[in-house]
Coordinates of C-alpha atoms and ligand atoms in Angstrom, one line a residue:
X1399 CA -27.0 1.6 -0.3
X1400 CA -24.3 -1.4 -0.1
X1401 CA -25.3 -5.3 0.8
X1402 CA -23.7 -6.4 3.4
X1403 CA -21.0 -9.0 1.5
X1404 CA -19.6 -6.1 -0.1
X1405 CA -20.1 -4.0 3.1
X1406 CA -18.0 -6.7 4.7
X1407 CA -15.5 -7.1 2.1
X1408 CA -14.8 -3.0 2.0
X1409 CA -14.0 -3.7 6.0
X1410 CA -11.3 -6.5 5.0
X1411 CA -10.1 -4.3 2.6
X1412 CA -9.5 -1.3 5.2
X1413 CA -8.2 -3.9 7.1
X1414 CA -5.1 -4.8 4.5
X1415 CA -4.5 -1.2 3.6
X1416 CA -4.4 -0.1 7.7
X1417 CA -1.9 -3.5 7.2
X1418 CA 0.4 -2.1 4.6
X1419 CA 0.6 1.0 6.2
X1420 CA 1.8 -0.8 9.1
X1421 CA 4.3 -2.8 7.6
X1422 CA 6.1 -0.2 5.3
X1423 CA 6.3 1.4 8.6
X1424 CA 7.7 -1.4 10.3
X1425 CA 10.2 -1.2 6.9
X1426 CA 10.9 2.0 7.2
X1427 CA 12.6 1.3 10.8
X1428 CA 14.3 -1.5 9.5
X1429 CA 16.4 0.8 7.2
X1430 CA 16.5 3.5 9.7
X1431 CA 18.5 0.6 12.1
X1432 CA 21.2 -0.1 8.7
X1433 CA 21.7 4.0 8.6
X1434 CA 19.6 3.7 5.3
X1435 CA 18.0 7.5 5.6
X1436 CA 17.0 7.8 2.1
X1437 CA 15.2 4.4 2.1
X1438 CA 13.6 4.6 5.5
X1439 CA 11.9 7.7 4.4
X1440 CA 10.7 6.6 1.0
X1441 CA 9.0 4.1 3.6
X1442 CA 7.7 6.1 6.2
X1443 CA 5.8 8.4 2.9
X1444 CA 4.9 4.4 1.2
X1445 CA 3.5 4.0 5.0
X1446 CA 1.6 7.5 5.2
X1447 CA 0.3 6.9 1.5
X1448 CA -1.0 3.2 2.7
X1449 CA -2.8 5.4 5.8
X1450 CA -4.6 8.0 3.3
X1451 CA -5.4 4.8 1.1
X1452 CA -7.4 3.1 4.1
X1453 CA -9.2 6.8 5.1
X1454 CA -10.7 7.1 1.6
X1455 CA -12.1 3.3 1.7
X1456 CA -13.0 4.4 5.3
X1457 CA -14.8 7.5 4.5
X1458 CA -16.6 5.7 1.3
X1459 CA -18.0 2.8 3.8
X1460 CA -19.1 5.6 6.0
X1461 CA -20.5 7.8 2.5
X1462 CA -22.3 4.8 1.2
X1463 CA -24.5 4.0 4.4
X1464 CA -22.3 0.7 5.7
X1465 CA -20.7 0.4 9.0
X1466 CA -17.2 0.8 9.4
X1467 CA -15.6 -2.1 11.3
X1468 CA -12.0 -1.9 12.7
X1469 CA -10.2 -5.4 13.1
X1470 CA -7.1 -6.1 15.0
X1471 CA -4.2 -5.4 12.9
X1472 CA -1.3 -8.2 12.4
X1473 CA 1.7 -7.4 13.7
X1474 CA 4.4 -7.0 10.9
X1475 CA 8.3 -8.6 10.3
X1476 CA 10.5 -6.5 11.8
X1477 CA 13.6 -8.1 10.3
X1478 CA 14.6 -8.3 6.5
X1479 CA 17.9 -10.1 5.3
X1480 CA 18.6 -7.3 3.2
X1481 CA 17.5 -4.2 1.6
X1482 CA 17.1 -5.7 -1.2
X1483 CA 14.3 -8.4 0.3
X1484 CA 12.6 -5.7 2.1
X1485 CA 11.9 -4.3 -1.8
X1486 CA 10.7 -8.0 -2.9
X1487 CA 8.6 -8.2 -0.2
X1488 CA 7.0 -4.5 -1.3
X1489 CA 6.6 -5.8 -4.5
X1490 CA 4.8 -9.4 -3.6
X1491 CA 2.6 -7.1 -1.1
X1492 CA 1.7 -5.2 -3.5
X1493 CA 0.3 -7.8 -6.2
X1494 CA -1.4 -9.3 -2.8
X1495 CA -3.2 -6.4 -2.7
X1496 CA -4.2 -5.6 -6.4
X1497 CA -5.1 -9.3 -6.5
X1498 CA -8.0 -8.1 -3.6
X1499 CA -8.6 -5.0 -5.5
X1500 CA -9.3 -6.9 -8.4
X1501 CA -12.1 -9.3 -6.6
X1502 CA -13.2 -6.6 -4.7
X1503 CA -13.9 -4.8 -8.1
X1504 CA -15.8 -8.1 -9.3
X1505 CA -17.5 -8.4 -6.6
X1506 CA -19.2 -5.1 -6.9
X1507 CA -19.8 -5.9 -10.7
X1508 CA -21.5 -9.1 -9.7
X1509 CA -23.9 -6.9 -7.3
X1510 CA -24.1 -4.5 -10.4
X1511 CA -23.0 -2.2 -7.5
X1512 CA -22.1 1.1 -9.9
X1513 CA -21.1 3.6 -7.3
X1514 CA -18.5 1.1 -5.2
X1515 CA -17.1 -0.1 -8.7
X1516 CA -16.4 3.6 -9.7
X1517 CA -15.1 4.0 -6.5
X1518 CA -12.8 1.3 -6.7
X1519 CA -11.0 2.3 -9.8
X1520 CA -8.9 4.6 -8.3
X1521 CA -7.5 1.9 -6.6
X1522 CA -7.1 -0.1 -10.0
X1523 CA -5.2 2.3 -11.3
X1524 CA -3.3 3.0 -8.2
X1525 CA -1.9 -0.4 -7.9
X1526 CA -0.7 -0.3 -11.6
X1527 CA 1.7 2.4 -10.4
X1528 CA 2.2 0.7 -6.9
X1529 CA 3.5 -2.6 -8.4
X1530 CA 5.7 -0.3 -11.5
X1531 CA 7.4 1.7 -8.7
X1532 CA 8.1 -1.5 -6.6
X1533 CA 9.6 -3.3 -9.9
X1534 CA 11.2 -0.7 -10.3
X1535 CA 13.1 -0.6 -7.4
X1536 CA 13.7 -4.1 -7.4
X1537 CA 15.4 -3.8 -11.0
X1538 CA 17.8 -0.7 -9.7
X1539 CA 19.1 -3.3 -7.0
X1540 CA 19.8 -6.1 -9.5
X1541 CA 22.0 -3.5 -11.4
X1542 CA 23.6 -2.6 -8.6
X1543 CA 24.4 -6.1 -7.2
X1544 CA 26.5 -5.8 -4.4
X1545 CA 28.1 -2.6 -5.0
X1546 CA 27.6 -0.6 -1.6
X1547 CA 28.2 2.8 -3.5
X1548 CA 25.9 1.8 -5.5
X1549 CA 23.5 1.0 -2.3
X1550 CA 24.6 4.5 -1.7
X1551 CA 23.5 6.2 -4.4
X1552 CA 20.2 4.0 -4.4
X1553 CA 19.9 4.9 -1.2
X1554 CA 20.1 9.5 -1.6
X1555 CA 17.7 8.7 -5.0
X1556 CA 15.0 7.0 -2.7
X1557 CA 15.6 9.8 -0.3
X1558 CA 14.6 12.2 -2.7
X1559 CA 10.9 11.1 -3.3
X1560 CA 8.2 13.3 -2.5
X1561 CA 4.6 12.6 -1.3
X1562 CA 2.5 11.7 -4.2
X1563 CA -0.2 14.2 -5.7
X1564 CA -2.5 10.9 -6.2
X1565 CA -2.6 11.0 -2.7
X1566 CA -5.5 13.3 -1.1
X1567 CA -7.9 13.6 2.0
X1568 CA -10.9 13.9 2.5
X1569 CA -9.6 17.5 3.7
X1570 CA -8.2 18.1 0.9
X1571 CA -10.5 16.8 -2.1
Ligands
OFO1663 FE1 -2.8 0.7 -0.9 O1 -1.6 0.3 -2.2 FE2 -0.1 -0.4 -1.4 O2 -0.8 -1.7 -0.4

Protein backbone atom coordinates (compact mmCIF):
# COMPACT_ATOMS: atom_id res chain seq x y z
CA UNK A 1 0.00 0.00 0.00
CA UNK A 2 1.64 3.58 -1.04
CA UNK A 3 -0.53 7.03 -1.35
CA UNK A 4 -0.36 8.33 -4.28
CA UNK A 5 2.06 11.66 -3.44
CA UNK A 6 4.69 9.21 -2.66
CA UNK A 7 3.55 6.94 -5.53
CA UNK A 8 4.13 10.03 -7.67
CA UNK A 9 7.29 11.15 -6.15
CA UNK A 10 8.97 7.29 -6.55
CA UNK A 11 7.97 8.02 -10.48
CA UNK A 12 10.08 11.46 -10.46
CA UNK A 13 12.57 9.67 -8.81
CA UNK A 14 12.82 6.75 -11.62
CA UNK A 15 12.61 9.52 -13.69
CA UNK A 16 16.15 11.33 -12.47
CA UNK A 17 17.93 7.98 -12.08
CA UNK A 18 16.73 6.80 -15.91
CA UNK A 19 18.35 10.66 -16.22
CA UNK A 20 21.73 10.02 -14.76
CA UNK A 21 22.04 7.02 -16.47
CA UNK A 22 21.60 8.88 -19.56
CA UNK A 23 23.93 11.48 -18.99
CA UNK A 24 26.97 9.52 -17.74
CA UNK A 25 26.33 7.83 -20.86
CA UNK A 26 26.25 10.82 -22.86
CA UNK A 27 29.82 11.43 -20.72
CA UNK A 28 31.07 8.52 -21.38
CA UNK A 29 31.08 9.35 -25.36
CA UNK A 30 32.33 12.54 -24.65
CA UNK A 31 35.70 10.96 -23.41
CA UNK A 32 35.50 8.31 -25.88
CA UNK A 33 35.67 11.46 -28.69
CA UNK A 34 39.15 12.95 -26.62
CA UNK A 35 40.68 9.12 -26.86
CA UNK A 36 40.04 9.04 -23.00
CA UNK A 37 39.31 4.99 -22.85
CA UNK A 38 39.85 4.62 -19.29
CA UNK A 39 37.48 7.51 -18.40
CA UNK A 40 34.81 6.70 -20.96
CA UNK A 41 34.45 3.31 -19.47
CA UNK A 42 34.43 4.31 -15.80
CA UNK A 43 31.28 6.15 -17.48
CA UNK A 44 29.58 3.79 -19.45
CA UNK A 45 29.76 1.25 -15.74
CA UNK A 46 28.58 4.99 -13.71
CA UNK A 47 25.85 4.82 -16.61
CA UNK A 48 24.88 1.00 -16.24
CA UNK A 49 24.97 1.42 -12.33
CA UNK A 50 22.47 4.65 -12.70
CA UNK A 51 20.23 1.92 -15.00
CA UNK A 52 20.17 -0.90 -12.15
CA UNK A 53 19.54 2.07 -9.69
CA UNK A 54 16.22 3.12 -11.59
CA UNK A 55 15.17 -0.92 -12.00
CA UNK A 56 15.16 -1.43 -8.22
CA UNK A 57 12.97 1.84 -7.59
CA UNK A 58 11.09 0.44 -10.59
CA UNK A 59 10.50 -3.00 -9.37
CA UNK A 60 9.70 -1.49 -5.61
CA UNK A 61 6.82 0.86 -7.27
CA UNK A 62 5.62 -2.26 -9.00
CA UNK A 63 6.33 -4.60 -5.40
CA UNK A 64 4.50 -2.06 -3.32
CA UNK A 65 1.02 -1.99 -5.43
CA UNK A 66 1.75 1.71 -7.30
CA UNK A 67 1.80 2.20 -10.89
CA UNK A 68 4.86 2.63 -12.63
CA UNK A 69 4.88 5.80 -14.89
CA UNK A 70 7.65 6.36 -17.57
CA UNK A 71 8.21 10.19 -18.40
CA UNK A 72 10.07 11.53 -21.29
CA UNK A 73 13.68 11.63 -20.56
CA UNK A 74 15.74 15.14 -21.01
CA UNK A 75 18.10 15.03 -23.41
CA UNK A 76 21.71 15.40 -21.87
CA UNK A 77 24.96 17.91 -22.71
CA UNK A 78 26.90 16.36 -25.04
CA UNK A 79 29.89 18.73 -24.81
CA UNK A 80 32.14 19.39 -21.67
CA UNK A 81 35.11 21.97 -21.74
CA UNK A 82 37.16 19.60 -20.17
CA UNK A 83 37.57 16.36 -18.39
CA UNK A 84 37.91 17.90 -15.64
CA UNK A 85 34.22 19.77 -15.85
CA UNK A 86 32.63 16.61 -16.94
CA UNK A 87 33.84 15.24 -13.13
CA UNK A 88 32.32 18.61 -11.46
CA UNK A 89 29.38 18.13 -13.22
CA UNK A 90 29.21 14.23 -11.74
CA UNK A 91 29.75 15.61 -8.54
CA UNK A 92 27.01 18.59 -8.53
CA UNK A 93 24.63 15.64 -10.18
CA UNK A 94 25.18 13.72 -7.61
CA UNK A 95 24.35 16.10 -4.54
CA UNK A 96 21.15 16.92 -6.89
CA UNK A 97 20.23 13.66 -6.51
CA UNK A 98 20.90 12.84 -2.69
CA UNK A 99 19.26 16.26 -2.06
CA UNK A 100 15.87 14.19 -3.72
CA UNK A 101 16.75 11.15 -1.91
CA UNK A 102 16.84 12.95 1.15
CA UNK A 103 13.08 14.54 0.65
CA UNK A 104 12.00 11.50 -0.76
CA UNK A 105 13.18 9.80 2.54
CA UNK A 106 11.09 12.61 4.53
CA UNK A 107 8.44 12.27 2.66
CA UNK A 108 7.92 8.72 3.47
CA UNK A 109 8.58 9.59 7.20
CA UNK A 110 5.92 12.13 7.13
CA UNK A 111 3.40 9.37 5.66
CA UNK A 112 4.94 7.17 8.48
CA UNK A 113 5.40 5.04 5.36
CA UNK A 114 7.92 2.13 6.99
CA UNK A 115 8.43 -0.11 4.09
CA UNK A 116 9.35 2.84 1.34
CA UNK A 117 11.61 4.45 4.07
CA UNK A 118 13.51 1.13 4.56
CA UNK A 119 13.53 0.92 1.07
CA UNK A 120 15.11 4.05 0.52
CA UNK A 121 18.09 3.75 2.66
CA UNK A 122 19.93 1.88 0.32
CA UNK A 123 19.92 4.77 -1.62
CA UNK A 124 21.05 7.03 1.49
CA UNK A 125 23.86 5.18 1.78
CA UNK A 126 24.55 4.82 -1.76
CA UNK A 127 24.84 8.47 -2.46
CA UNK A 128 27.32 8.80 0.48
CA UNK A 129 29.66 6.72 -1.66
CA UNK A 130 28.38 8.32 -4.98
CA UNK A 131 29.32 11.87 -3.90
CA UNK A 132 32.99 10.36 -2.01
CA UNK A 133 33.97 8.74 -5.31
CA UNK A 134 32.92 11.89 -7.42
CA UNK A 135 35.10 14.19 -4.86
CA UNK A 136 37.34 12.08 -5.18
CA UNK A 137 37.95 12.30 -8.57
CA UNK A 138 37.61 15.79 -8.70
CA UNK A 139 40.59 16.09 -6.06
CA UNK A 140 43.03 13.59 -8.23
CA UNK A 141 42.50 16.36 -11.13
CA UNK A 142 43.41 19.36 -8.93
CA UNK A 143 46.68 17.47 -8.12
CA UNK A 144 47.30 16.83 -11.43
CA UNK A 145 46.64 20.34 -12.83
CA UNK A 146 47.53 20.39 -16.25
CA UNK A 147 49.97 17.76 -16.41
CA UNK A 148 48.70 15.51 -19.51
CA UNK A 149 50.73 12.45 -18.15
CA UNK A 150 49.27 13.02 -15.37
CA UNK A 151 45.71 12.99 -17.36
CA UNK A 152 47.23 9.85 -18.52
CA UNK A 153 47.73 8.05 -15.70
CA UNK A 154 44.29 9.37 -14.29
CA UNK A 155 43.04 8.27 -17.21
CA UNK A 156 44.44 3.88 -17.13
CA UNK A 157 43.42 4.31 -12.99
CA UNK A 158 39.71 5.17 -14.05
CA UNK A 159 40.00 2.48 -16.61
CA UNK A 160 40.61 -0.03 -14.16
CA UNK A 161 37.23 0.21 -12.14
CA UNK A 162 35.18 -2.65 -11.91
CA UNK A 163 31.31 -2.90 -11.62
CA UNK A 164 30.30 -2.37 -8.15
CA UNK A 165 29.10 -5.41 -5.87
CA UNK A 166 26.37 -2.72 -4.34
CA UNK A 167 25.00 -2.99 -7.54
CA UNK A 168 22.35 -6.08 -8.01
CA UNK A 169 19.13 -7.04 -10.02
CA UNK A 170 16.35 -8.16 -9.26
CA UNK A 171 17.87 -11.34 -11.05
CA UNK A 172 20.43 -11.47 -9.03
CA UNK A 173 19.19 -10.56 -5.37
FE1 LIG B 1 21.65 6.80 -8.67
O1 LIG B 1 23.09 7.54 -7.89
FE2 LIG B 1 23.97 8.57 -9.09
O2 LIG B 1 22.66 9.57 -9.76
Amino acid sequence: MISKKMEQALNQQLNRELFSSYLYLSMATYFESKNLIGMSKWMRLQAEEEHIHSMKLLDFIQKIGGRVILEQIDKPQIDWDSPLKVFQETLEHEEFITKHINELTDLAIEERDHSTRTFLQWYVDEQVEEEAVANEIVQKFNLIGDSKSGLYMLDQELGARIPSPNTQTKQNN
